[in-house]
Amino acid sequence: ERIYAEFPDCAMLRRHPAPPPSNFDPLVKAARQQGYTVEVDTGKQLADSLNKATDPKRTYMNTMLRMIATRCMMQAVYFASGTIEEPLFRHYGLACPIYTHFTSPIRRYADVIVHRLLAVSIDADSTYANLVDKKHTEKVANNINYRHRMAQYASRASVNLYTHIYFRGRKRDETGYVLFIRQNAVQVLIPKYGLEGTLFLRSNNKNDLANLEWVFDEEEPSQTCGEVKVTLFMKLLVQVYLDTSDVQHEKLALRLVDPVIEGFSVPRTLEVEEDKGEGKREGEEVTKNNKKLKT
């Protein structure tokens, strides 16, 4: 508020646009299926609803609800205050009308700009032309936003690379939880490794004998094959392996082990003794890799 009052055209601020209501449909459906109601009119209502949606018997339920909520969100961005109208300054995730970053100038350039503006506003430092130039501030903000996106992409690519290296030549049967249900696949969270994989239910090959009849219920949502019904947050046992059929596009792949569906599920993998000292960091990896609400 201080730097905006002193520099209404060139203050470096951060905003988080409110997502369209339709973005929250997957979250509302998931919560309703688990017996909870999620209010999404404001960021505070959403936070309060998620805090209440807990069940000691289902360790990962709240974590998965928060992961779904994160993916409903818009990206938070830096901007120059003079480039948009004040009502658009709001930060939805933090439920506040005006916000900026200030506490980490050693790792964020936006914080450096804010420190400089604040120093000028309290007569602790002198200004310079670019600092109070709206167009220059907006150019810097756009570049910071771009670099942040590129850093996120690099981070994800690094995780994918080392995940592929780890699973090359290996197969593991691991506990997973259904995070999303699509028309032809389910997205599975594997807490032990803090990663997600896609379990495809149908093959593109029409002659594939594993192409069983799956019934997709988009409203619930669920997938049903015979007597087996797959619902959100359902616990599965999946076989995790690296698909190297296309050497230029290797990918992590999943097969269903349990529940057993004849003609679709695969047998359990023989357990291989893991290296001593390889701790099971189940839970810690989920927290580490879970995408938090952008601030």
CSV table of C-alpha atoms in Angstrom, one decimal:
chain,number,residue,atom,x,y,z
A,1,GLU,CA,0.0,0.0,0.0
A,2,ARG,CA,2.9,2.4,0.8
A,3,ILE,CA,4.6,2.0,-2.6
A,4,TYR,CA,1.3,2.1,-4.4
A,5,ALA,CA,0.4,5.4,-2.6
A,6,GLU,CA,3.8,6.9,-3.4
A,7,PHE,CA,4.1,5.5,-7.0
A,8,PRO,CA,0.6,4.8,-8.3
A,9,ASP,CA,1.8,4.2,-11.9
A,10,CYS,CA,5.0,2.1,-11.4
A,11,ALA,CA,4.6,0.1,-8.2
A,12,MET,CA,5.7,-3.6,-8.6
A,13,LEU,CA,2.7,-5.6,-7.4
A,14,ARG,CA,1.5,-9.2,-7.7
A,15,ARG,CA,-2.0,-10.2,-8.6
A,16,HIS,CA,-3.8,-13.6,-8.7
A,17,PRO,CA,-6.9,-13.4,-10.9
A,18,ALA,CA,-10.0,-15.2,-9.7
A,19,PRO,CA,-10.6,-18.4,-11.8
A,20,PRO,CA,-13.9,-18.7,-13.8
A,21,PRO,CA,-16.4,-20.6,-11.7
A,22,SER,CA,-16.4,-23.5,-14.2
A,23,ASN,CA,-12.7,-24.1,-13.4
A,24,PHE,CA,-13.7,-25.4,-10.0
A,25,ASP,CA,-16.1,-28.1,-11.3
A,26,PRO,CA,-13.6,-31.0,-10.9
A,27,LEU,CA,-12.9,-29.8,-7.3
A,28,VAL,CA,-16.5,-29.5,-6.4
A,29,LYS,CA,-17.4,-32.9,-7.8
A,30,ALA,CA,-14.4,-34.5,-6.1
A,31,ALA,CA,-15.3,-33.0,-2.7
A,32,ARG,CA,-19.0,-33.9,-3.1
A,33,GLN,CA,-18.1,-37.5,-3.8
A,34,GLN,CA,-16.2,-37.6,-0.6
A,35,GLY,CA,-19.1,-36.1,1.4
A,36,TYR,CA,-17.8,-32.5,1.6
A,37,THR,CA,-19.0,-29.1,0.3
A,38,VAL,CA,-16.4,-26.7,-1.1
A,39,GLU,CA,-17.2,-23.0,-1.3
A,40,VAL,CA,-15.3,-21.2,-4.0
A,41,ASP,CA,-16.8,-17.7,-4.2
A,42,THR,CA,-13.7,-16.2,-2.5
A,43,GLY,CA,-10.2,-17.4,-1.7
A,44,LYS,CA,-10.9,-17.4,2.0
A,45,GLN,CA,-14.0,-19.6,1.6
A,46,LEU,CA,-12.0,-22.0,-0.5
A,47,ALA,CA,-9.2,-22.2,2.1
A,48,ASP,CA,-11.7,-22.7,4.9
A,49,SER,CA,-13.5,-25.4,3.0
A,50,LEU,CA,-10.3,-27.3,2.3
A,51,ASN,CA,-9.2,-27.0,5.9
A,52,LYS,CA,-12.5,-28.7,7.0
A,53,ALA,CA,-12.2,-31.5,4.4
A,54,THR,CA,-10.1,-33.9,6.5
A,55,ASP,CA,-10.4,-37.5,7.4
A,56,PRO,CA,-7.8,-39.2,9.7
A,57,LYS,CA,-8.7,-42.6,8.0
A,58,ARG,CA,-7.8,-41.3,4.6
A,59,THR,CA,-4.3,-39.8,4.8
A,60,TYR,CA,-4.0,-38.4,1.3
A,61,MET,CA,-7.6,-37.2,0.7
A,62,ASN,CA,-7.0,-33.6,1.8
A,63,THR,CA,-3.7,-33.5,-0.1
A,64,MET,CA,-5.3,-34.6,-3.3
A,65,LEU,CA,-8.2,-32.1,-2.9
A,66,ARG,CA,-5.6,-29.4,-2.6
A,67,MET,CA,-3.8,-30.6,-5.7
A,68,ILE,CA,-7.0,-30.5,-7.6
A,69,ALA,CA,-7.7,-27.0,-6.2
A,70,THR,CA,-4.3,-25.8,-7.3
A,71,ARG,CA,-5.0,-26.9,-10.9
A,72,CYS,CA,-8.2,-25.0,-11.0
A,73,MET,CA,-6.3,-21.8,-10.3
A,74,MET,CA,-5.0,-19.1,-12.7
A,75,GLN,CA,-1.3,-18.2,-12.6
A,76,ALA,CA,-0.3,-15.3,-10.2
A,77,VAL,CA,1.7,-12.6,-12.0
A,78,TYR,CA,3.7,-9.5,-11.4
A,79,PHE,CA,2.6,-6.2,-13.0
A,80,ALA,CA,3.1,-2.5,-12.9
A,81,SER,CA,0.2,-0.8,-11.0
A,82,GLY,CA,-0.4,1.8,-13.6
A,83,THR,CA,-1.2,-0.7,-16.4
A,84,ILE,CA,-4.5,-2.1,-15.1
A,85,GLU,CA,-7.5,-0.9,-13.0
A,86,GLU,CA,-7.3,-1.1,-9.2
A,87,PRO,CA,-10.2,-3.7,-8.8
A,88,LEU,CA,-8.0,-6.1,-10.8
A,89,PHE,CA,-5.2,-5.9,-8.2
A,90,ARG,CA,-6.8,-8.6,-6.0
A,91,HIS,CA,-4.9,-11.7,-5.0
A,92,TYR,CA,-7.5,-14.5,-5.0
A,93,GLY,CA,-5.3,-17.2,-3.3
A,94,LEU,CA,-4.5,-14.9,-0.4
A,95,ALA,CA,-7.9,-13.2,-0.3
A,96,CYS,CA,-6.4,-9.7,-0.1
A,97,PRO,CA,-7.0,-6.6,-2.3
A,98,ILE,CA,-3.4,-5.6,-2.9
A,99,TYR,CA,-0.2,-7.7,-2.5
A,100,THR,CA,3.4,-7.8,-3.5
A,101,HIS,CA,6.6,-9.8,-2.7
A,102,PHE,CA,9.1,-8.2,-0.4
A,103,THR,CA,10.8,-10.7,1.9
A,104,SER,CA,13.3,-12.4,-0.4
A,105,PRO,CA,15.4,-9.9,-2.4
A,106,ILE,CA,18.4,-12.3,-2.4
A,107,ARG,CA,16.5,-14.7,-4.7
A,108,ARG,CA,13.7,-12.6,-6.4
A,109,TYR,CA,14.3,-9.5,-8.5
A,110,ALA,CA,10.8,-8.3,-8.0
A,111,ASP,CA,11.6,-8.0,-4.3
A,112,VAL,CA,14.6,-5.9,-5.1
A,113,ILE,CA,12.4,-3.4,-7.1
A,114,VAL,CA,10.0,-3.2,-4.2
A,115,HIS,CA,12.8,-2.5,-1.7
A,116,ARG,CA,14.1,0.3,-4.0
A,117,LEU,CA,10.6,1.8,-4.2
A,118,LEU,CA,10.1,1.6,-0.5
A,119,ALA,CA,13.5,3.1,0.2
A,120,VAL,CA,12.7,6.1,-2.0
A,121,SER,CA,9.3,6.5,-0.4
A,122,ILE,CA,10.8,6.9,3.1
A,123,ASP,CA,13.7,9.1,1.8
A,124,ALA,CA,16.3,6.5,2.5
A,125,ASP,CA,17.5,6.4,-1.2
A,126,SER,CA,17.3,8.4,-4.4
A,127,THR,CA,15.3,7.4,-7.4
A,128,TYR,CA,16.4,7.0,-11.0
A,129,ALA,CA,14.5,7.3,-14.3
A,130,ASN,CA,13.7,3.6,-15.0
A,131,LEU,CA,12.5,3.0,-11.5
A,132,VAL,CA,9.6,5.4,-11.9
A,133,ASP,CA,8.9,4.6,-15.6
A,134,LYS,CA,5.6,2.7,-15.9
A,135,LYS,CA,6.5,1.1,-19.2
A,136,HIS,CA,9.9,0.0,-18.0
A,137,THR,CA,8.4,-1.5,-14.8
A,138,GLU,CA,5.9,-3.4,-16.9
A,139,LYS,CA,8.6,-4.7,-19.2
A,140,VAL,CA,10.6,-5.9,-16.2
A,141,ALA,CA,7.4,-7.6,-14.7
A,142,ASN,CA,6.7,-9.4,-17.9
A,143,ASN,CA,10.3,-10.7,-18.1
A,144,ILE,CA,10.1,-11.9,-14.5
A,145,ASN,CA,6.9,-13.7,-15.3
A,146,TYR,CA,8.4,-15.3,-18.3
A,147,ARG,CA,11.6,-16.4,-16.5
A,148,HIS,CA,9.4,-17.9,-13.7
A,149,ARG,CA,7.5,-20.0,-16.2
A,150,MET,CA,10.7,-21.2,-17.8
A,151,ALA,CA,12.1,-22.2,-14.4
A,152,GLN,CA,9.0,-24.2,-13.7
A,153,TYR,CA,9.3,-26.0,-17.1
A,154,ALA,CA,13.0,-26.7,-16.4
A,155,SER,CA,12.1,-28.1,-13.0
A,156,ARG,CA,9.5,-30.4,-14.3
A,157,ALA,CA,11.8,-31.6,-17.1
A,158,SER,CA,14.5,-32.3,-14.5
A,159,VAL,CA,12.0,-34.4,-12.4
A,160,ASN,CA,11.0,-36.3,-15.6
A,161,LEU,CA,14.6,-37.0,-16.6
A,162,TYR,CA,15.6,-38.4,-13.2
A,163,THR,CA,12.4,-40.4,-12.9
A,164,HIS,CA,13.1,-42.0,-16.3
A,165,ILE,CA,16.6,-42.8,-15.2
A,166,TYR,CA,15.4,-44.4,-12.0
A,167,PHE,CA,12.8,-46.6,-13.7
A,168,ARG,CA,14.9,-47.6,-16.7
A,169,GLY,CA,15.0,-51.4,-16.6
A,170,ARG,CA,12.9,-51.6,-13.5
A,171,LYS,CA,9.3,-52.5,-12.7
A,172,ARG,CA,7.7,-51.6,-9.3
A,173,ASP,CA,4.4,-52.4,-7.8
A,174,GLU,CA,3.3,-49.4,-5.9
A,175,THR,CA,0.3,-48.0,-4.0
A,176,GLY,CA,-1.5,-45.3,-5.9
A,177,TYR,CA,-4.6,-43.1,-5.5
A,178,VAL,CA,-6.9,-42.0,-8.2
A,179,LEU,CA,-6.5,-38.2,-8.7
A,180,PHE,CA,-8.5,-37.6,-11.9
A,181,ILE,CA,-10.8,-39.7,-14.0
A,182,ARG,CA,-10.9,-39.1,-17.8
A,183,GLN,CA,-12.8,-40.6,-20.6
A,184,ASN,CA,-10.1,-43.1,-21.5
A,185,ALA,CA,-7.7,-43.0,-18.6
A,186,VAL,CA,-7.3,-42.3,-14.9
A,187,GLN,CA,-4.5,-40.1,-13.4
A,188,VAL,CA,-2.9,-41.8,-10.4
A,189,LEU,CA,-0.9,-40.2,-7.6
A,190,ILE,CA,2.0,-42.4,-6.3
A,191,PRO,CA,2.9,-41.0,-2.9
A,192,LYS,CA,6.1,-43.0,-2.4
A,193,TYR,CA,7.8,-41.1,-5.3
A,194,GLY,CA,5.7,-38.0,-5.2
A,195,LEU,CA,4.7,-38.3,-8.8
A,196,GLU,CA,1.7,-38.9,-11.0
A,197,GLY,CA,1.2,-41.4,-13.9
A,198,THR,CA,-1.6,-42.1,-16.4
A,199,LEU,CA,-3.3,-45.5,-16.4
A,200,PHE,CA,-4.8,-45.8,-19.8
A,201,LEU,CA,-8.0,-47.9,-19.9
A,202,ARG,CA,-8.3,-48.3,-23.7
A,203,SER,CA,-5.7,-48.9,-26.4
A,204,ASN,CA,-5.7,-47.2,-29.8
A,205,ASN,CA,-5.3,-50.7,-31.3
A,206,LYS,CA,-8.8,-52.0,-31.9
A,207,ASN,CA,-7.5,-55.6,-32.0
A,208,ASP,CA,-6.0,-55.4,-28.6
A,209,LEU,CA,-7.6,-58.0,-26.4
A,210,ALA,CA,-7.2,-55.7,-23.4
A,211,ASN,CA,-9.8,-53.3,-24.8
A,212,LEU,CA,-12.5,-54.2,-22.4
A,213,GLU,CA,-15.8,-52.3,-22.0
A,214,TRP,CA,-15.3,-49.4,-19.7
A,215,VAL,CA,-18.3,-47.2,-18.8
A,216,PHE,CA,-17.4,-43.6,-18.1
A,217,ASP,CA,-19.7,-41.5,-15.8
A,218,GLU,CA,-18.6,-37.9,-16.2
A,219,GLU,CA,-20.9,-36.5,-13.6
A,220,GLU,CA,-19.8,-38.7,-10.7
A,221,PRO,CA,-17.0,-39.2,-12.0
A,222,SER,CA,-16.1,-42.9,-12.3
A,223,GLN,CA,-15.0,-45.7,-14.7
A,224,THR,CA,-16.7,-49.1,-14.4
A,225,CYS,CA,-15.6,-52.4,-15.9
A,226,GLY,CA,-17.7,-55.4,-15.0
A,227,GLU,CA,-18.0,-55.4,-11.2
A,228,VAL,CA,-15.1,-53.1,-10.6
A,229,LYS,CA,-15.9,-49.4,-10.2
A,230,VAL,CA,-13.0,-46.9,-10.1
A,231,THR,CA,-13.8,-43.7,-8.3
A,232,LEU,CA,-11.8,-40.6,-7.2
A,233,PHE,CA,-9.2,-41.1,-4.4
A,234,MET,CA,-9.7,-44.9,-4.7
A,235,LYS,CA,-6.6,-46.9,-3.6
A,236,LEU,CA,-5.0,-49.0,-6.3
A,237,LEU,CA,-2.0,-51.2,-6.8
A,238,VAL,CA,-0.2,-50.3,-10.0
A,239,GLN,CA,2.9,-51.5,-11.8
A,240,VAL,CA,5.2,-48.6,-12.6
A,241,TYR,CA,7.6,-48.9,-15.5
A,242,LEU,CA,9.3,-46.9,-18.3
A,243,ASP,CA,7.7,-47.3,-21.7
A,244,THR,CA,10.7,-47.3,-24.2
A,245,SER,CA,8.7,-48.3,-27.2
A,246,ASP,CA,9.4,-44.9,-28.8
A,247,VAL,CA,13.0,-44.0,-28.0
A,248,GLN,CA,12.4,-40.3,-28.8
A,249,HIS,CA,9.4,-40.1,-26.5
A,250,GLU,CA,10.0,-42.4,-23.5
A,251,LYS,CA,7.4,-42.0,-20.8
A,252,LEU,CA,6.5,-43.4,-17.4
A,253,ALA,CA,3.6,-45.9,-17.8
A,254,LEU,CA,1.3,-47.7,-15.4
A,255,ARG,CA,-0.6,-51.0,-15.5
A,256,LEU,CA,-3.3,-52.0,-13.0
A,257,VAL,CA,-2.4,-54.8,-10.6
A,258,ASP,CA,-5.2,-54.6,-8.1
A,259,PRO,CA,-8.2,-54.6,-8.1
A,260,VAL,CA,-8.0,-57.5,-10.5
A,261,ILE,CA,-9.9,-57.2,-13.8
A,262,GLU,CA,-9.5,-60.3,-15.9
A,263,GLY,CA,-8.0,-59.5,-19.3
A,264,PHE,CA,-6.8,-56.1,-18.1
A,265,SER,CA,-4.8,-56.4,-14.9
A,266,VAL,CA,-1.3,-57.7,-14.8
A,267,PRO,CA,0.3,-60.1,-12.3
A,268,ARG,CA,2.3,-58.8,-9.4
A,269,THR,CA,6.0,-58.0,-10.0
A,270,LEU,CA,8.5,-60.1,-8.1
A,271,GLU,CA,9.9,-57.9,-5.3
A,272,VAL,CA,13.5,-56.8,-5.8
A,273,GLU,CA,15.5,-56.0,-2.7
A,274,GLU,CA,16.2,-52.3,-2.7
A,275,ASP,CA,19.5,-50.8,-1.9
A,276,LYS,CA,20.1,-50.5,1.8
A,277,GLY,CA,19.6,-46.9,3.0
A,278,GLU,CA,17.0,-46.2,0.4
A,279,GLY,CA,14.4,-44.8,2.8
A,280,LYS,CA,10.7,-44.8,2.0
A,281,ARG,CA,9.8,-41.2,2.0
A,282,GLU,CA,6.1,-41.7,1.4
A,283,GLY,CA,4.3,-38.5,2.3
A,284,GLU,CA,7.4,-36.3,2.3
A,285,GLU,CA,7.7,-36.6,-1.5
A,286,VAL,CA,4.0,-35.8,-2.0
A,287,THR,CA,4.4,-32.6,0.1
A,288,LYS,CA,7.6,-31.7,-1.8
A,289,ASN,CA,6.2,-32.1,-5.3
A,290,ASN,CA,2.7,-31.0,-4.6
A,291,LYS,CA,2.0,-27.7,-6.4
A,292,LYS,CA,1.0,-25.1,-3.9
A,293,LEU,CA,-1.4,-22.2,-4.5
A,294,LYS,CA,0.7,-19.6,-6.2
A,295,THR,CA,1.5,-16.6,-4.0
